[in-house]
CSV table of C-alpha atoms and ligand atoms in Angstrom, one decimal:
chain,number,residue,atom,x,y,z
A,184,MET,CA,16.3,-6.1,1.7
A,185,SER,CA,18.6,-7.4,3.8
A,186,GLY,CA,22.6,-7.3,3.3
A,187,VAL,CA,24.9,-5.0,5.2
A,188,VAL,CA,24.1,-2.3,7.5
A,189,LEU,CA,26.3,0.7,8.9
A,190,VAL,CA,24.8,2.0,12.5
A,191,THR,CA,27.1,4.3,13.7
A,192,GLY,CA,27.2,5.0,17.6
A,193,SER,CA,25.9,1.4,18.2
A,194,SER,CA,27.8,0.5,21.4
A,195,ARG,CA,25.3,1.1,23.7
A,196,GLY,CA,21.9,2.6,23.8
A,197,ILE,CA,19.2,2.5,20.8
A,198,GLY,CA,22.3,2.0,18.3
A,199,ALA,CA,23.3,-1.3,20.4
A,200,ALA,CA,19.6,-2.7,20.1
A,201,THR,CA,19.4,-1.9,16.3
A,202,ALA,CA,22.3,-3.7,15.5
A,203,ARG,CA,21.3,-6.7,17.5
A,204,LEU,CA,17.6,-6.6,16.0
A,205,ALA,CA,18.9,-6.3,12.4
A,206,ALA,CA,21.4,-9.1,12.6
A,207,GLN,CA,18.5,-11.1,14.4
A,208,ARG,CA,16.5,-10.3,11.0
A,209,GLY,CA,19.5,-11.4,8.7
A,210,TRP,CA,21.4,-8.2,8.2
A,211,ARG,CA,25.2,-8.5,8.5
A,212,VAL,CA,25.7,-5.5,11.0
A,213,CYS,CA,28.5,-3.1,11.3
A,214,VAL,CA,29.1,-1.8,14.8
A,215,ASN,CA,30.5,1.6,14.6
A,216,TYR,CA,31.6,3.6,17.9
A,217,ARG,CA,33.9,6.1,18.8
A,218,GLN,CA,35.0,5.3,22.2
A,219,ASP,CA,33.5,2.6,23.8
A,220,ARG,CA,35.6,-0.4,22.4
A,221,ALA,CA,34.2,-2.6,24.9
A,222,GLY,CA,30.8,-1.9,24.7
A,223,ALA,CA,30.7,-2.4,21.1
A,224,LEU,CA,32.9,-5.5,21.1
A,225,ALA,CA,30.0,-7.0,23.6
A,226,VAL,CA,27.2,-6.1,20.7
A,227,VAL,CA,29.6,-7.7,18.4
A,228,ASP,CA,30.0,-10.9,20.6
A,229,GLY,CA,26.2,-11.3,21.7
A,230,ILE,CA,25.7,-11.2,17.9
A,231,ALA,CA,28.0,-14.0,17.1
A,232,ALA,CA,26.6,-15.8,19.9
A,233,ALA,CA,22.8,-15.5,18.8
A,234,GLY,CA,24.3,-16.7,15.3
A,235,GLY,CA,24.5,-13.4,13.5
A,236,GLU,CA,27.4,-11.5,12.1
A,237,ALA,CA,28.7,-8.5,12.8
A,238,VAL,CA,31.9,-6.3,13.3
A,239,ALA,CA,32.9,-3.9,15.7
A,240,ILE,CA,34.5,-0.4,13.8
A,241,GLN,CA,36.2,2.3,15.8
A,242,ALA,CA,35.5,5.6,14.1
A,243,ASP,CA,34.5,9.2,14.8
A,244,VAL,CA,31.9,10.0,12.7
A,245,SER,CA,32.4,13.8,13.2
A,246,THR,CA,35.3,14.3,10.9
A,247,THR,CA,35.8,13.6,7.1
A,248,ALA,CA,38.6,11.2,7.9
A,249,GLY,CA,36.5,9.2,10.0
A,250,VAL,CA,33.8,8.7,8.3
A,251,GLN,CA,36.3,7.4,4.8
A,252,ALA,CA,37.7,5.2,6.9
A,253,LEU,CA,34.6,3.5,8.5
A,254,PHE,CA,33.2,3.2,5.0
A,255,ARG,CA,36.0,1.9,3.7
A,256,ALA,CA,36.5,-0.9,6.5
A,257,VAL,CA,32.6,-2.0,5.7
A,258,ASP,CA,33.9,-2.1,2.0
A,259,ARG,CA,36.6,-4.2,2.9
A,260,ASP,CA,35.2,-6.4,6.0
A,261,LEU,CA,31.3,-6.9,5.1
A,262,GLY,CA,31.3,-6.1,1.3
A,263,ARG,CA,28.1,-4.1,-0.5
A,264,LEU,CA,26.6,-1.7,1.8
A,265,ALA,CA,22.6,-1.9,1.8
A,266,GLY,CA,21.5,0.1,4.7
A,267,LEU,CA,23.0,3.3,7.0
A,268,VAL,CA,21.7,4.1,10.1
A,269,ASN,CA,22.5,7.6,11.2
A,270,ASN,CA,22.4,7.2,14.6
A,271,ALA,CA,25.2,8.3,16.9
A,272,GLY,CA,24.4,11.4,18.7
A,273,VAL,CA,25.0,13.4,21.7
A,274,LEU,CA,24.1,16.5,23.8
A,275,GLU,CA,25.3,18.1,26.6
A,276,GLY,CA,24.1,19.4,30.0
A,277,ARG,CA,20.8,21.6,30.9
A,278,ALA,CA,21.4,25.0,29.5
A,279,ARG,CA,19.7,28.0,28.4
A,280,VAL,CA,20.9,29.4,24.5
A,281,ASP,CA,21.6,32.5,26.7
A,282,GLU,CA,24.2,30.2,28.1
A,283,ILE,CA,25.7,28.2,25.3
A,284,GLU,CA,29.3,28.6,24.1
A,285,GLU,CA,30.4,28.5,20.9
A,286,GLY,CA,32.2,25.2,21.5
A,287,ARG,CA,29.6,23.3,22.4
A,288,LEU,CA,27.0,24.0,19.8
A,289,ARG,CA,30.4,23.0,17.4
A,290,ARG,CA,30.6,19.2,19.5
A,291,VAL,CA,26.6,19.1,19.3
A,292,PHE,CA,26.3,20.0,15.5
A,293,LEU,CA,29.8,17.8,14.1
A,294,SER,CA,28.2,15.0,15.4
A,295,ASN,CA,25.0,15.2,15.2
A,296,VAL,CA,24.3,16.9,12.0
A,297,ILE,CA,27.6,17.2,9.8
A,298,GLY,CA,28.4,13.4,11.0
A,299,SER,CA,24.8,12.3,9.4
A,300,PHE,CA,25.2,14.2,6.1
A,301,LEU,CA,28.7,13.0,5.8
A,302,CYS,CA,28.1,9.3,6.1
A,303,ALA,CA,24.9,10.0,4.2
A,304,LYS,CA,26.8,10.9,1.3
A,305,GLU,CA,29.1,7.6,1.4
A,306,ALA,CA,26.4,5.8,1.7
A,307,VAL,CA,24.6,7.3,-1.5
A,308,LEU,CA,28.0,7.1,-3.1
A,309,ARG,CA,27.9,3.1,-2.8
A,310,MET,CA,24.1,2.5,-2.8
A,311,SER,CA,22.6,4.9,-5.4
A,312,THR,CA,22.2,3.5,-9.2
A,313,ALA,CA,23.3,7.2,-10.6
A,314,HIS,CA,26.8,5.6,-9.1
A,315,GLY,CA,26.5,2.6,-10.2
A,316,GLY,CA,24.6,1.0,-6.8
A,317,LEU,CA,21.7,-1.6,-6.1
A,318,GLY,CA,19.9,0.6,-3.9
A,319,GLY,CA,19.5,0.8,-0.5
A,320,SER,CA,17.5,2.6,2.8
A,321,ILE,CA,19.1,5.4,5.1
A,322,VAL,CA,17.2,5.3,8.3
A,323,ASN,CA,17.8,8.8,10.6
A,324,VAL,CA,17.7,8.7,14.2
A,325,SER,CA,15.7,12.4,14.9
A,326,SER,CA,14.1,13.4,18.2
A,327,VAL,CA,10.9,14.7,19.3
A,328,ALA,CA,13.1,17.3,20.6
A,329,ALA,CA,12.5,18.9,16.6
A,330,ARG,CA,9.2,19.5,17.2
A,331,LEU,CA,9.5,20.2,21.1
A,332,GLY,CA,12.7,22.4,20.9
A,333,SER,CA,13.7,21.7,24.2
A,334,PRO,CA,13.5,25.0,26.3
A,335,GLY,CA,15.3,25.3,29.4
A,336,GLU,CA,17.4,21.8,28.4
A,337,TYR,CA,18.9,22.2,24.9
A,338,VAL,CA,17.8,23.9,22.1
A,339,ASP,CA,21.2,23.3,20.3
A,340,TYR,CA,20.4,19.5,20.5
A,341,ALA,CA,16.6,20.1,19.5
A,342,ALA,CA,17.8,22.5,16.6
A,343,SER,CA,20.5,19.7,15.4
A,344,LYS,CA,17.6,17.2,15.2
A,345,GLY,CA,15.5,19.6,13.1
A,346,ALA,CA,18.4,19.3,10.7
A,347,ILE,CA,17.9,15.6,11.0
A,348,ASP,CA,14.6,15.6,9.9
A,349,THR,CA,15.3,18.7,6.7
A,350,LEU,CA,18.1,16.0,5.7
A,351,THR,CA,15.2,13.4,5.9
A,352,THR,CA,13.0,15.4,3.7
A,353,GLY,CA,15.4,16.3,1.2
A,354,LEU,CA,17.7,13.7,0.7
A,355,ALA,CA,14.6,11.7,0.3
A,356,ARG,CA,13.6,12.8,-2.3
A,357,GLU,CA,16.8,13.8,-3.9
A,358,VAL,CA,17.4,9.9,-4.3
A,359,ALA,CA,14.0,8.6,-4.8
A,360,ALA,CA,14.5,7.8,-8.2
A,361,GLU,CA,17.6,6.2,-7.7
A,362,GLY,CA,16.7,3.2,-5.3
A,363,ILE,CA,17.5,4.9,-2.2
A,364,ARG,CA,14.6,5.3,0.7
A,365,VAL,CA,15.4,7.8,3.5
A,366,ASN,CA,13.4,8.0,6.6
A,367,ALA,CA,13.7,9.1,10.4
A,368,VAL,CA,12.5,7.9,13.4
A,369,ARG,CA,11.9,10.4,16.4
A,370,PRO,CA,12.5,8.7,19.7
A,371,GLY,CA,11.0,10.4,23.1
A,372,LEU,CA,12.3,9.7,26.1
A,373,ILE,CA,14.2,6.5,26.2
A,374,LYS,CA,16.2,4.4,28.7
A,375,THR,CA,19.4,5.0,27.9
A,376,SER,CA,23.0,6.5,28.9
A,377,ILE,CA,22.6,9.4,27.2
A,378,HIS,CA,20.7,11.3,29.8
A,379,ALA,CA,23.8,10.6,32.4
A,380,SER,CA,26.2,12.0,29.6
A,381,GLY,CA,24.0,15.1,29.8
A,382,GLY,CA,24.6,15.2,33.4
A,383,ASP,CA,20.9,14.2,34.4
A,384,PRO,CA,20.5,10.4,34.5
A,385,GLY,CA,17.4,10.5,36.5
A,386,ARG,CA,16.1,12.5,33.7
A,387,VAL,CA,13.4,9.6,32.4
A,388,GLN,CA,12.5,8.9,35.8
A,389,ARG,CA,11.7,12.2,37.1
A,390,LEU,CA,9.7,13.0,33.5
A,391,GLN,CA,7.8,10.2,33.2
A,392,ASP,CA,4.6,10.3,35.2
A,393,GLY,CA,4.2,13.2,32.4
A,394,LEU,CA,4.4,11.4,29.5
A,395,PRO,CA,0.6,10.4,28.1
A,396,MET,CA,2.2,6.7,28.1
A,397,ARG,CA,3.3,7.2,31.7
A,398,ARG,CA,6.6,5.6,31.0
A,399,GLY,CA,9.9,6.2,29.4
A,400,GLY,CA,10.7,3.9,26.5
A,401,HIS,CA,13.1,1.1,26.1
A,402,PRO,CA,16.0,1.1,23.4
A,403,GLU,CA,14.4,-2.5,22.0
A,404,GLU,CA,11.0,-0.6,21.3
A,405,VAL,CA,12.8,2.3,19.1
A,406,ALA,CA,15.4,-0.6,17.2
A,407,GLU,CA,11.8,-2.0,16.2
A,408,ALA,CA,10.8,1.1,14.0
A,409,ILE,CA,14.3,1.4,12.4
A,410,VAL,CA,14.7,-2.1,11.4
A,411,TRP,CA,11.0,-1.7,10.0
A,412,LEU,CA,11.9,1.2,8.2
A,413,LEU,CA,15.2,-0.4,6.8
A,414,SER,CA,13.6,-3.3,5.4
A,415,GLU,CA,11.7,-4.3,2.1
A,416,ALA,CA,8.6,-4.3,4.5
A,417,ALA,CA,8.4,-0.3,4.3
A,418,SER,CA,9.1,-0.2,0.4
A,419,TYR,CA,7.0,2.5,-0.3
A,420,MET,CA,8.1,4.6,2.5
A,421,THR,CA,10.6,7.6,2.2
A,422,GLY,CA,10.3,11.1,3.4
A,423,SER,CA,8.6,9.2,6.4
A,424,PHE,CA,8.8,10.0,10.1
A,425,LEU,CA,7.7,7.5,12.9
A,426,ASP,CA,7.5,8.9,16.6
A,427,VAL,CA,8.3,6.2,19.0
A,428,ALA,CA,7.3,8.7,21.8
A,429,GLY,CA,4.6,6.9,23.8
A,430,GLY,CA,2.3,9.4,22.7
A,431,ARG,CA,4.4,12.6,23.6
B,555,NAP,P1,24.1,6.8,23.8
B,555,NAP,O1,23.5,5.8,24.7
B,555,NAP,O2,24.4,8.0,24.4
B,555,NAP,O3,24.7,6.3,22.8
B,555,NAP,C1,25.4,7.0,21.6
B,555,NAP,C2,25.8,6.5,21.0
B,555,NAP,O4,26.7,7.3,20.1
B,555,NAP,C3,27.4,5.7,21.6
B,555,NAP,O5,27.5,4.4,20.7
B,555,NAP,C4,28.7,6.8,21.1
B,555,NAP,O6,29.8,6.0,21.1
B,555,NAP,C5,28.0,7.0,20.0
B,555,NAP,N1,28.9,8.4,19.5
B,555,NAP,C6,28.5,9.3,19.9
B,555,NAP,N2,29.0,10.7,18.8
B,555,NAP,C7,29.8,9.8,18.0
B,555,NAP,C8,30.5,10.2,17.1
B,555,NAP,N3,30.9,11.7,17.1
B,555,NAP,N4,31.1,9.1,16.3
B,555,NAP,C9,31.0,8.2,16.4
B,555,NAP,N5,30.0,7.5,17.5
B,555,NAP,C10,29.5,8.6,18.5
B,555,NAP,O7,22.6,7.6,23.2
B,555,NAP,P2,21.4,7.0,22.6
B,555,NAP,O8,20.5,7.5,23.7
B,555,NAP,O9,21.4,5.3,22.7
B,555,NAP,O10,21.0,7.7,21.5
B,555,NAP,C11,20.9,7.4,20.0
B,555,NAP,C12,20.7,8.2,19.3
B,555,NAP,O11,19.1,8.4,19.4
B,555,NAP,C13,21.3,9.5,19.5
B,555,NAP,O12,21.3,10.4,17.8
B,555,NAP,C14,20.2,10.7,20.5
B,555,NAP,O13,20.3,11.9,19.8
B,555,NAP,C15,18.6,9.8,19.6
B,555,NAP,N6,17.7,10.3,21.3
B,555,NAP,C16,17.7,9.5,22.1
B,555,NAP,C17,16.6,9.8,23.0
B,555,NAP,C18,16.8,9.0,24.2
B,555,NAP,O14,15.7,9.2,25.0
B,555,NAP,N7,17.7,8.4,24.5
B,555,NAP,C19,15.6,10.5,22.4
B,555,NAP,C20,15.7,10.8,21.1
B,555,NAP,C21,16.6,10.7,20.2
B,555,NAP,P3,30.7,5.8,22.3
B,555,NAP,O15,30.3,5.4,23.7
B,555,NAP,O16,31.8,4.8,21.9
B,555,NAP,O17,31.2,7.2,22.1
């Protein structure tokens, strides 16, 4: 299946690589961003230059109003939704649990968990055969942090990804008979600006020698797994997890 896919948080990093690869494989892509308009427009321009079709739509996925406006814009500008990649995510600086404030917990869980649930809801309302839709595919971007727990760094972030894994398992079973597949990828240490946004720009460089493959991953390597799970090539996969983590 190809058609229209929404990739949340695709102004840079793994989301941008996923938007580009999905467009290459024939999907018409909504490039969602929260703040980085220039980044999102650069992704859209790159897709158009390569002969693909994409639009950039600003929305904060951590709010109901933002998510509803985002999906209405996709309906209007691109047409019937067939795919959702729940990619938007944040982490904050290195901290132990006994140092984490409530406000940070709210920010991390709002973007990573509430945002993914709200987007999944809107996607199911459009794609489920029980709602008159024609089916589709959802890929959630979790993290190996969900099984490692990220002690001393960000247990809050790891726990938010644990919730994404549970969302994947539960929603997959809930809508399996309604034409929707739900899967997840769990990236390891990937070279994107998320580490700098958590105050640790040298994190991949510092930790990569300790990884089984002795290197960090590229966003494009994660995008391959996401776009494959989205596609009909993965037609009998649902509730599944692909770790893209260099053996970690
Ligand atoms: P990134 O480079 O920091 O990009 C994050 C993207 O998410 C940006 O496009 C950002 O938009 C967007 N975003 C954040 N909060 C948003 C919100 N509330 N509404 C809409 N967009 C929002 O991060 P990345 O490394 O590519 O990470 C992508 C996903 O992979 C995340 O879910 C992350 O947890 C997961 N992951 C990453 C790694 C890694 O090592 N990089 C490992 C495991 C999992 P703006 O810039 O426009 O604000």
